[in-house]
CSV table of C-alpha atoms in Angstrom, one decimal:
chain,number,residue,atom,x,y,z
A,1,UNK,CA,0.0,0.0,0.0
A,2,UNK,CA,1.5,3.5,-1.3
A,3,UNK,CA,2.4,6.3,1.9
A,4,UNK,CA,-0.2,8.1,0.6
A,5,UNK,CA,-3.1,6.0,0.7
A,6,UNK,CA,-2.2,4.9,4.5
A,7,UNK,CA,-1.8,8.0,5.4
A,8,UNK,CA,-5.6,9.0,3.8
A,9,UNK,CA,-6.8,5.5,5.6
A,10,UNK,CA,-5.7,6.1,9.0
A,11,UNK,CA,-7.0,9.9,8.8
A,12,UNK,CA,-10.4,8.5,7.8
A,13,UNK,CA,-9.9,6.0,10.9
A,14,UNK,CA,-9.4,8.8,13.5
A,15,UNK,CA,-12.5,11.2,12.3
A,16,UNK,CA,-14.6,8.5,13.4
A,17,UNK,CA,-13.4,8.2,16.9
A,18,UNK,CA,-15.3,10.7,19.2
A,19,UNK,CA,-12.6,10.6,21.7
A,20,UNK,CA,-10.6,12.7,19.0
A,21,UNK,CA,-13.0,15.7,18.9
A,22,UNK,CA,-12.3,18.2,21.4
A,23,UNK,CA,-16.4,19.6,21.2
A,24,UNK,CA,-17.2,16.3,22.5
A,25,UNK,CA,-15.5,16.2,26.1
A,26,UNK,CA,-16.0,18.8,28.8
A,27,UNK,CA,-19.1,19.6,30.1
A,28,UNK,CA,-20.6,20.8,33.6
A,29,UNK,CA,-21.7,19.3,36.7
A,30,UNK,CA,-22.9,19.9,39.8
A,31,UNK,CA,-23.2,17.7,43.3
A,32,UNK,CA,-23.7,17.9,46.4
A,33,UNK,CA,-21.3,15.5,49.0
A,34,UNK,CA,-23.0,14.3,52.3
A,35,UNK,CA,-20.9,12.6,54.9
A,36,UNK,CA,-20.4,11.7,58.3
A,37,UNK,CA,-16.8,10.9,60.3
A,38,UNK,CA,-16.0,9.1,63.1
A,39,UNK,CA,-13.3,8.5,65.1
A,40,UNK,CA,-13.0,5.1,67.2
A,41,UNK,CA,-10.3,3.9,69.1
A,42,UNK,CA,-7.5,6.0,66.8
A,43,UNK,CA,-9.0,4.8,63.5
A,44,UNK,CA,-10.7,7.3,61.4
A,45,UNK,CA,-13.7,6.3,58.8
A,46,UNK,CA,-15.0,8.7,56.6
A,47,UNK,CA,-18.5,8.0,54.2
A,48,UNK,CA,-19.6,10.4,51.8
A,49,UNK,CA,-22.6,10.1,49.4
A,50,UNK,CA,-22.2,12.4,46.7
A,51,UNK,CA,-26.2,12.9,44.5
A,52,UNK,CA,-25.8,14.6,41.3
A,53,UNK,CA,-27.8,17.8,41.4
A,54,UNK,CA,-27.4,18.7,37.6
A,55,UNK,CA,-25.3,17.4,34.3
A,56,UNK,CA,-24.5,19.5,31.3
A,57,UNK,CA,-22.1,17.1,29.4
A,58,UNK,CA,-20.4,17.7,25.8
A,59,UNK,CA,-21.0,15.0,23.3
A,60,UNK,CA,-20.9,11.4,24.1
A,61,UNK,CA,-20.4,10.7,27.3
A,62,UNK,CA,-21.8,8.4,30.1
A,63,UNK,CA,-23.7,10.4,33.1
A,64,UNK,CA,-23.4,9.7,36.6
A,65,UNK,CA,-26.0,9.6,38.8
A,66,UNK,CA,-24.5,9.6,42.2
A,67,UNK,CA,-21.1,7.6,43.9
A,68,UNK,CA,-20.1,6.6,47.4
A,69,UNK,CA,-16.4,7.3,48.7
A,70,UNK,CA,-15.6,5.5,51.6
A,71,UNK,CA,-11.7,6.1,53.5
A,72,UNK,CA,-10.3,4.8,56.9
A,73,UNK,CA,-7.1,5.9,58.3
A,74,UNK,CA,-5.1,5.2,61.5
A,75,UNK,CA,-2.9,7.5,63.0
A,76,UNK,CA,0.3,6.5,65.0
């Protein structure tokens, strides 16, 4: 296969990726993190549930409805 015509091939190849197109990541979001802390015995645990309020997301991309972060730490 010629230089050229590879080089037209893989151009076609990476228009149709939408990771490629900059208009199609970004976005804005907003949440709202509720959480509680306790401390037992030296150890330190942490919950937080984080809704999403509102989503405002550029092109293709998956949404997220809410997550969970859970953390626990000792100090010595």
């Amino acid at each position: 296969m010629p230089k050229t015509l590879l080089a037209i091939c893989l151009a076609l190849v990476s228009l149709n990726i939408s990771t490629n197109v900059e208009s199609f990541r970004g976005g804005y979001t907003l949440n709202l993190g509720l959480g509680a802390a306790a401390l037992l015995n030296g150890h330190l645990l942490n919950v937080e549930f984080v809704p999403m309020l509102h989503q405002d997301l550029d092109g293709i991309q998956l949404e997220t409805d809410w997550s969970l972060v859970a953390s626990w730490s000792k100090s010595f």
